[in-house]
Coordinates of C-alpha atoms in Angstrom, one line a residue:
M17 CA 40.3 -74.8 200.8
N18 CA 40.0 -71.3 199.4
A19 CA 36.9 -70.1 201.1
I20 CA 35.2 -71.0 204.4
S21 CA 31.6 -70.6 205.4
S22 CA 30.6 -68.0 207.9
T23 CA 28.6 -69.4 210.8
N24 CA 26.6 -66.2 211.5
P25 CA 23.1 -66.6 209.9
K26 CA 21.9 -63.2 211.0
H27 CA 22.6 -61.3 207.8
R28 CA 21.2 -64.1 205.6
Q29 CA 18.0 -64.0 207.5
E30 CA 17.7 -60.2 207.2
L31 CA 18.5 -60.3 203.5
E32 CA 15.8 -63.0 203.0
K33 CA 13.3 -60.6 204.4
I34 CA 14.2 -58.2 201.5
L35 CA 14.5 -60.8 198.7
G36 CA 12.3 -63.7 199.8
A37 CA 13.1 -67.3 200.6
G38 CA 15.4 -69.0 198.1
N39 CA 17.2 -65.8 197.0
V40 CA 19.9 -66.0 199.6
Q41 CA 21.9 -69.2 199.3
P42 CA 24.2 -70.2 202.2
W43 CA 27.8 -70.9 201.1
G44 CA 27.6 -74.6 202.2
E45 CA 24.7 -75.2 199.8
I46 CA 26.2 -73.9 196.6
D47 CA 26.6 -76.5 193.9
S48 CA 30.1 -77.8 193.3
I49 CA 30.7 -76.1 189.9
Q50 CA 29.7 -72.7 191.1
H51 CA 31.7 -73.2 194.3
Q52 CA 34.8 -74.0 192.3
Q53 CA 34.4 -71.0 190.0
I54 CA 34.1 -68.6 192.9
I55 CA 37.0 -69.9 195.0
Q56 CA 39.3 -69.5 192.0
G57 CA 38.8 -65.7 192.4
L58 CA 39.3 -65.6 196.2
A59 CA 42.3 -65.3 198.5
P60 CA 42.7 -68.4 200.7
E61 CA 40.5 -68.7 203.8
T62 CA 38.1 -66.0 202.8
P63 CA 34.9 -66.4 204.9
I64 CA 31.7 -66.2 202.9
E65 CA 28.1 -66.2 204.2
G66 CA 26.5 -67.0 200.8
I67 CA 25.3 -65.8 197.5
I68 CA 22.5 -63.1 197.1
Y69 CA 20.2 -63.1 194.1
P70 CA 18.2 -59.9 193.8
Q71 CA 15.5 -60.1 191.1
T72 CA 15.1 -56.4 190.4
Q73 CA 17.1 -53.2 190.4
E74 CA 15.2 -52.0 193.4
Q75 CA 16.0 -55.2 195.3
L76 CA 19.6 -54.8 194.4
A77 CA 19.6 -51.3 195.7
E78 CA 18.0 -52.4 199.0
V79 CA 20.5 -55.2 199.4
I80 CA 23.5 -52.8 198.9
A81 CA 22.0 -50.3 201.3
Y82 CA 21.8 -53.1 203.9
T83 CA 25.4 -54.3 203.3
H84 CA 26.6 -50.7 203.5
Q85 CA 24.8 -50.1 206.8
H86 CA 26.3 -53.2 208.3
Q87 CA 29.8 -52.7 206.7
L88 CA 29.6 -56.0 204.7
K89 CA 31.8 -56.5 201.7
V90 CA 30.5 -58.0 198.4
L91 CA 31.7 -59.5 195.2
P92 CA 29.4 -58.7 192.3
C93 CA 29.0 -61.2 189.4
G94 CA 26.5 -62.5 186.8
F95 CA 26.9 -66.2 186.1
C96 CA 30.4 -66.4 187.4
S97 CA 32.0 -67.0 184.0
K98 CA 34.7 -64.4 184.7
I99 CA 34.6 -64.2 188.5
D100 CA 38.2 -65.5 188.7
W101 CA 39.6 -62.8 186.4
G102 CA 42.0 -60.2 188.0
G103 CA 43.3 -60.1 191.5
L104 CA 42.2 -62.4 194.3
V105 CA 39.4 -60.8 196.3
K106 CA 39.9 -60.6 200.0
N107 CA 37.5 -60.5 203.0
I108 CA 34.2 -60.5 201.3
D109 CA 30.9 -61.5 203.1
F110 CA 28.6 -62.2 200.2
V111 CA 28.7 -62.8 196.5
V112 CA 25.9 -60.7 194.8
S113 CA 24.7 -62.3 191.5
T114 CA 22.6 -60.3 189.0
Q115 CA 21.5 -63.4 187.1
G116 CA 17.9 -62.9 188.3
M117 CA 17.9 -59.4 186.8
N118 CA 17.6 -60.7 183.2
Q119 CA 14.7 -58.8 181.6
L120 CA 14.5 -56.9 178.3
I121 CA 13.3 -53.4 179.2
E122 CA 13.0 -51.8 175.8
H123 CA 14.0 -52.7 172.2
A124 CA 13.8 -49.6 170.0
V125 CA 14.1 -51.5 166.7
G126 CA 14.0 -48.4 164.4
D127 CA 16.5 -46.5 166.6
L128 CA 18.9 -49.5 166.8
T129 CA 19.0 -49.5 170.6
V130 CA 18.2 -51.9 173.3
T131 CA 17.8 -51.5 177.1
V132 CA 18.3 -54.5 179.3
E133 CA 18.9 -55.5 182.9
A134 CA 22.5 -56.4 183.7
G135 CA 21.9 -60.1 184.3
I136 CA 20.6 -61.0 180.9
K137 CA 22.9 -63.4 179.1
F138 CA 24.7 -62.3 175.9
S139 CA 23.3 -65.4 174.1
Q140 CA 19.7 -64.6 175.3
L141 CA 19.9 -61.0 174.1
Q142 CA 21.4 -62.1 170.7
A143 CA 18.5 -64.4 170.2
I144 CA 16.0 -61.6 170.9
L145 CA 17.7 -59.2 168.5
A146 CA 17.9 -61.9 165.8
Q147 CA 14.1 -61.9 165.6
E148 CA 14.4 -58.3 164.2
N149 CA 17.6 -59.1 162.2
Q150 CA 19.8 -57.2 164.5
V151 CA 23.0 -58.1 166.4
L152 CA 25.3 -56.8 169.1
G153 CA 28.7 -55.4 168.1
F154 CA 30.9 -57.3 170.6
D155 CA 32.0 -60.9 171.1
P156 CA 32.6 -61.9 174.7
S157 CA 35.0 -64.8 175.7
Y158 CA 32.1 -67.0 177.0
P159 CA 29.1 -66.1 174.9
E160 CA 26.8 -68.8 176.3
T161 CA 27.1 -67.8 179.9
A162 CA 28.4 -64.2 180.0
T163 CA 25.9 -61.5 181.1
I164 CA 25.8 -58.1 179.6
G165 CA 26.8 -56.5 183.0
G166 CA 29.7 -58.9 183.4
I167 CA 30.9 -58.2 179.9
I168 CA 31.0 -54.5 180.5
A169 CA 32.5 -54.8 184.0
T170 CA 35.4 -56.7 182.6
G171 CA 35.7 -54.9 179.2
D172 CA 35.3 -58.3 177.6
T173 CA 35.3 -58.0 173.8
N174 CA 37.5 -59.7 171.3
S175 CA 37.8 -59.9 167.5
L176 CA 34.9 -57.5 166.8
R177 CA 36.9 -54.6 168.3
H178 CA 38.4 -54.1 164.9
R179 CA 35.1 -52.7 163.4
Y180 CA 33.1 -51.8 166.5
R181 CA 35.8 -50.7 168.9
S182 CA 35.6 -51.2 172.6
I183 CA 32.4 -52.2 174.4
R184 CA 32.4 -48.8 176.1
D185 CA 31.9 -47.1 172.8
L186 CA 28.7 -49.1 172.3
I187 CA 27.0 -48.1 175.6
L188 CA 24.5 -45.3 175.3
G189 CA 23.2 -45.4 178.8
I190 CA 23.9 -47.1 182.2
S191 CA 22.4 -47.4 185.6
I192 CA 24.5 -48.4 188.6
V193 CA 23.8 -49.1 192.3
R194 CA 26.2 -47.1 194.4
Y195 CA 27.9 -48.1 197.7
D196 CA 25.0 -46.6 199.7
G197 CA 22.3 -48.3 197.7
K198 CA 21.3 -45.3 195.7
I199 CA 20.8 -45.7 192.0
A200 CA 22.7 -43.4 189.6
K201 CA 22.1 -43.1 185.9
A202 CA 24.0 -41.7 182.9
G203 CA 23.4 -41.4 179.2
G204 CA 20.2 -42.7 177.7
R205 CA 17.0 -42.8 179.7
V206 CA 18.6 -40.4 182.3
V207 CA 16.7 -39.8 185.5
K208 CA 19.6 -38.7 187.7
N209 CA 23.2 -38.3 186.6
V210 CA 26.5 -38.2 188.5
A211 CA 28.0 -34.8 187.7
G212 CA 31.6 -34.8 186.5
Y213 CA 32.0 -38.5 185.6
D214 CA 31.4 -40.5 182.4
L215 CA 29.9 -43.5 184.1
M216 CA 29.8 -45.5 180.8
K217 CA 33.5 -45.3 180.3
L218 CA 34.4 -45.4 184.0
F219 CA 32.5 -48.7 184.8
T220 CA 33.7 -50.5 181.6
G221 CA 36.6 -52.6 182.9
S222 CA 36.2 -51.6 186.5
Y223 CA 35.8 -55.3 187.6
G224 CA 32.9 -54.5 190.0
T225 CA 35.1 -52.3 192.2
L226 CA 33.1 -49.1 191.9
G227 CA 29.5 -50.3 192.2
I228 CA 27.1 -52.7 190.6
I229 CA 25.8 -52.3 187.0
S230 CA 22.1 -52.8 187.0
Q231 CA 20.8 -51.6 183.6
I232 CA 22.4 -50.8 180.2
T233 CA 21.3 -49.2 177.0
L234 CA 23.3 -50.4 174.0
R235 CA 23.7 -49.6 170.3
V236 CA 22.9 -52.6 168.1
Y237 CA 23.5 -53.2 164.4
P238 CA 21.6 -54.7 161.4
Q239 CA 22.5 -58.3 160.5
V240 CA 24.6 -58.6 157.3
E241 CA 23.7 -60.5 154.2
A242 CA 26.9 -62.4 153.8
S243 CA 30.1 -63.4 155.6
G244 CA 33.4 -64.9 154.6
T245 CA 36.8 -65.5 156.1
V246 CA 40.2 -65.6 154.6
I247 CA 42.9 -67.7 156.3
L248 CA 46.5 -66.8 155.4
T249 CA 49.5 -68.7 156.7
G250 CA 53.2 -68.6 156.0
E251 CA 56.5 -67.1 157.0
A252 CA 56.5 -64.3 159.6
S253 CA 57.8 -61.7 157.1
G254 CA 55.0 -62.4 154.7
I255 CA 52.3 -62.3 157.4
S256 CA 53.7 -59.0 158.7
Q257 CA 53.7 -57.5 155.2
V258 CA 50.2 -58.6 154.3
N259 CA 48.9 -57.4 157.6
Q260 CA 50.4 -53.9 157.1
I261 CA 49.0 -53.8 153.5
L262 CA 45.6 -54.8 154.7
L263 CA 45.4 -52.3 157.6
S264 CA 46.4 -49.4 155.3
S265 CA 44.1 -50.4 152.4
A266 CA 40.5 -49.5 151.6
L267 CA 39.3 -52.9 152.5
T268 CA 36.8 -53.0 155.4
P269 CA 37.2 -56.2 157.3
L270 CA 35.0 -57.1 160.3
A271 CA 37.9 -58.8 162.2
V272 CA 41.7 -59.1 161.6
D273 CA 43.4 -61.6 163.9
L274 CA 47.0 -62.6 164.0
I275 CA 47.4 -66.2 165.4
S276 CA 50.5 -67.9 166.7
S277 CA 52.0 -70.9 165.1
K278 CA 50.8 -73.2 167.9
L279 CA 47.2 -71.9 167.5
S280 CA 47.5 -72.2 163.7
K281 CA 48.5 -75.9 164.1
K282 CA 45.6 -76.6 166.5
L283 CA 43.2 -75.1 163.9
G284 CA 44.6 -77.4 161.3
F285 CA 46.5 -74.8 159.2
G286 CA 50.1 -76.0 159.7
D287 CA 53.1 -74.9 161.7
N288 CA 53.3 -71.2 160.6
L289 CA 51.9 -68.0 161.8
G290 CA 48.5 -67.1 160.5
L291 CA 46.3 -64.1 159.7
I292 CA 42.5 -64.7 159.9
V293 CA 40.4 -62.0 158.2
R294 CA 36.6 -61.8 158.2
F295 CA 34.5 -59.8 155.9
Q296 CA 30.8 -59.1 156.3
S297 CA 28.7 -57.1 153.8
I298 CA 26.6 -57.8 150.7
P299 CA 27.7 -61.1 148.9
E300 CA 29.5 -59.3 146.1
S301 CA 31.5 -57.1 148.4
V302 CA 32.6 -60.1 150.6
Q303 CA 33.7 -62.0 147.5
Q304 CA 35.6 -59.1 146.0
Q305 CA 37.4 -58.0 149.1
S306 CA 38.3 -61.6 149.9
Q307 CA 39.7 -62.1 146.4
R308 CA 41.8 -58.9 146.6
L309 CA 43.3 -60.0 149.9
M310 CA 44.1 -63.5 148.7
E311 CA 45.8 -62.1 145.5
V312 CA 48.1 -59.9 147.6
A313 CA 48.9 -62.8 150.0
E314 CA 49.8 -65.2 147.2
K315 CA 52.2 -62.7 145.7
L316 CA 54.0 -62.6 149.1
G317 CA 54.3 -66.4 149.1
L318 CA 51.5 -67.1 151.6
K319 CA 49.0 -69.9 151.5
A320 CA 45.4 -68.5 151.2
I321 CA 42.2 -70.3 152.0
Y322 CA 38.7 -68.9 151.7
S323 CA 35.8 -70.1 153.9
D324 CA 32.2 -69.1 153.9
S325 CA 30.0 -72.1 154.6
D326 CA 31.7 -73.2 157.8
E327 CA 33.5 -70.0 158.8
E328 CA 31.3 -69.6 162.0
N329 CA 32.7 -72.9 163.3
L330 CA 36.2 -71.6 162.7
W331 CA 35.7 -68.5 164.8
Q332 CA 34.0 -70.5 167.5
Q333 CA 36.9 -73.0 167.5
L334 CA 39.5 -70.2 167.7
K335 CA 37.7 -68.8 170.8
Q336 CA 37.4 -72.2 172.5
L337 CA 41.1 -73.0 172.0
I338 CA 42.0 -69.7 173.8
W339 CA 39.4 -69.6 176.5
Q340 CA 38.4 -73.2 177.3
S341 CA 41.2 -75.4 178.7
E342 CA 40.9 -78.7 180.5
S343 CA 44.3 -78.1 182.2
E344 CA 44.0 -76.8 185.8
D345 CA 47.4 -75.0 185.5
S346 CA 46.4 -73.0 182.4
I347 CA 47.2 -69.3 182.6
I348 CA 45.3 -66.8 180.4
C349 CA 46.7 -63.3 179.9
K350 CA 45.5 -60.2 178.3
I351 CA 48.2 -58.3 176.4
G352 CA 48.5 -55.0 174.7
I353 CA 51.4 -54.0 172.4
T354 CA 51.9 -51.6 169.5
P355 CA 50.3 -53.2 166.4
T356 CA 53.7 -53.1 164.6
S357 CA 55.1 -55.4 167.3
A358 CA 52.3 -58.0 167.1
V359 CA 54.0 -60.6 164.9
K360 CA 57.3 -60.4 166.9
T361 CA 55.3 -60.8 170.1
L362 CA 53.6 -64.0 168.9
I363 CA 56.9 -65.4 167.9
E364 CA 58.5 -64.5 171.2
S365 CA 55.6 -65.9 173.3
Q366 CA 56.0 -69.5 171.9
T367 CA 52.5 -70.3 173.0
I368 CA 48.8 -70.3 171.9
G369 CA 47.9 -66.7 171.2
V370 CA 45.9 -64.3 169.2
I371 CA 46.4 -60.5 168.7
H372 CA 43.7 -58.3 167.2
A373 CA 45.9 -56.7 164.6
G374 CA 44.3 -53.3 164.2
V375 CA 44.4 -52.4 167.9
G376 CA 47.3 -54.5 169.3
L377 CA 45.3 -56.2 172.1
G378 CA 45.2 -59.9 172.4
V379 CA 45.3 -63.0 174.6
L380 CA 48.0 -65.5 175.3
R381 CA 47.3 -68.9 176.9
F382 CA 50.1 -70.7 178.7
D383 CA 50.0 -74.3 180.0
G384 CA 52.2 -75.4 182.8
I385 CA 54.8 -72.7 182.8
S386 CA 56.8 -71.2 185.7
P387 CA 56.3 -67.7 187.1
Q388 CA 59.7 -66.8 185.8
T389 CA 58.7 -67.7 182.2
L390 CA 55.5 -65.6 182.6
L391 CA 57.5 -62.7 183.8
K392 CA 59.7 -62.9 180.7
S393 CA 56.7 -62.6 178.6
R394 CA 55.5 -59.6 180.6
N395 CA 58.9 -58.0 180.3
W396 CA 58.8 -58.5 176.5
C397 CA 55.4 -56.8 176.2
E398 CA 56.6 -53.9 178.3
S399 CA 59.7 -53.5 176.2
Q400 CA 57.3 -53.1 173.2
G401 CA 55.5 -50.3 175.0
G402 CA 52.7 -52.6 176.2
F403 CA 51.5 -54.7 179.1
L404 CA 50.6 -58.2 180.2
S405 CA 47.9 -58.8 182.8
I406 CA 46.9 -62.1 184.2
L407 CA 43.2 -62.9 183.8
K408 CA 42.9 -66.6 184.8
A409 CA 45.6 -68.6 186.7
P410 CA 45.9 -71.0 189.6
V411 CA 45.5 -69.3 193.0
D412 CA 49.0 -69.9 194.1
L413 CA 50.5 -68.2 191.0
K414 CA 48.3 -65.2 191.6
Q415 CA 49.6 -65.0 195.1
E416 CA 53.1 -65.1 193.9
L417 CA 52.9 -62.6 191.0
E418 CA 51.4 -59.1 190.7
V419 CA 48.4 -59.9 188.5
W420 CA 48.0 -56.6 186.7
G421 CA 51.5 -55.6 186.0
Y422 CA 50.6 -52.0 185.8
A423 CA 53.5 -49.6 185.4
G424 CA 51.7 -46.4 184.5
N425 CA 51.3 -43.2 186.5
G426 CA 47.6 -43.3 187.0
L427 CA 47.4 -45.4 190.2
N428 CA 46.8 -42.4 192.5
L429 CA 44.0 -41.2 190.3
M430 CA 42.4 -44.7 190.3
R431 CA 42.6 -44.7 194.1
Q432 CA 40.9 -41.3 194.3
I433 CA 38.1 -42.5 192.0
K434 CA 37.7 -45.7 194.2
Q435 CA 37.5 -43.5 197.3
Q436 CA 34.9 -41.3 195.6
F437 CA 32.7 -44.3 194.5
D438 CA 33.4 -46.8 197.3
P439 CA 34.8 -45.1 200.4
Q440 CA 34.3 -48.2 202.6
N441 CA 36.0 -50.5 200.1
Q442 CA 33.0 -52.8 200.1
F443 CA 33.0 -53.8 196.4
S444 CA 35.4 -56.5 195.2
P445 CA 38.3 -55.5 197.5
N446 CA 41.8 -56.2 196.1
R447 CA 40.5 -57.3 192.6
F448 CA 41.8 -54.4 190.6
V449 CA 45.1 -52.7 190.0
G450 CA 47.2 -51.8 193.1
G451 CA 44.9 -53.7 195.4
I452 CA 41.9 -51.5 194.6

């Protein structure tokens, strides 16, 4: 059993005075699905008193002030979709969920901005924006359950990075609750800033180790008129060539994803490597750009397929094959390599994988492999000037291997930042690089 229930009800009772009955759930009363999600992110025998559900930013601040005063450690989350990403968290007292903080604060339609509470779901916000023909510029791994705060905390964006870049580039303003319960703000709607730090970039990908995101202002985009996808498959040399030609051309794709032969086969495209390219614009532009790419590909001996009517299903299926596995021993890793090494990396991995060709970031999914095989893949990525970090994996494997595989020289700086923002190590202990 990965977590044990604390028998001390004192803190739960005090927190219920702040939040009201029903907003502090004892560990033993958590439903089985949520229980399983949480223990996958915890070191064995971690005692937990329960889950706390603040309903407002002010309640969250009061809760953290209390946990700080009583030296309690907390694990922040939204709907737990990525709570098992990263290192195994140690010695926490409470999980703090922002799912009750799910309100739209302001949608400035004409300014293409939206301000929300951190616990609002991505799918919920997309539905609100769709009423004004607007969309978000990022695509999380679990779009139905992921919260905006959780997406930012894990830096979780995929194929849309090609056009819109990282999630941190789309944040215009952020509010966070500090270790002492005080609220700090940066960027849009500023009331009080934290001098010397770019909080929007600092908290993106911080995995809940520096504080808890409470509100966010985001840039949004107009919906496009038309969308189409070109699927190219064939020999590695041809895929590599067409990818280089595309990335250096005047074409403006929304997404450019290299897929491994195993993923290509599961998608029904045969046993070869693939390149999936999505265009969005006015109908004429989508058709013209797609046709140009297909002509180049066919000259290189590649098979080219164009899809528009059912392309959304294709992109959803691709994401599901990567992120949703019925196997308990599945291992999902984030990789980064130089874009020129992408094709070689997919061949070397011999597994289900996708690499966003323009940036060299991607995901590999392994099923039932040994730690030694996983280390070989990490060594390969490092030999190409990149990295391999383990996101999801069985607890025993995360205990055996160093999850992050960080070999850079920034660890001391990271620890200094952690000390500045969380001097008592009360947020997500051991989840981040180097045990931060």
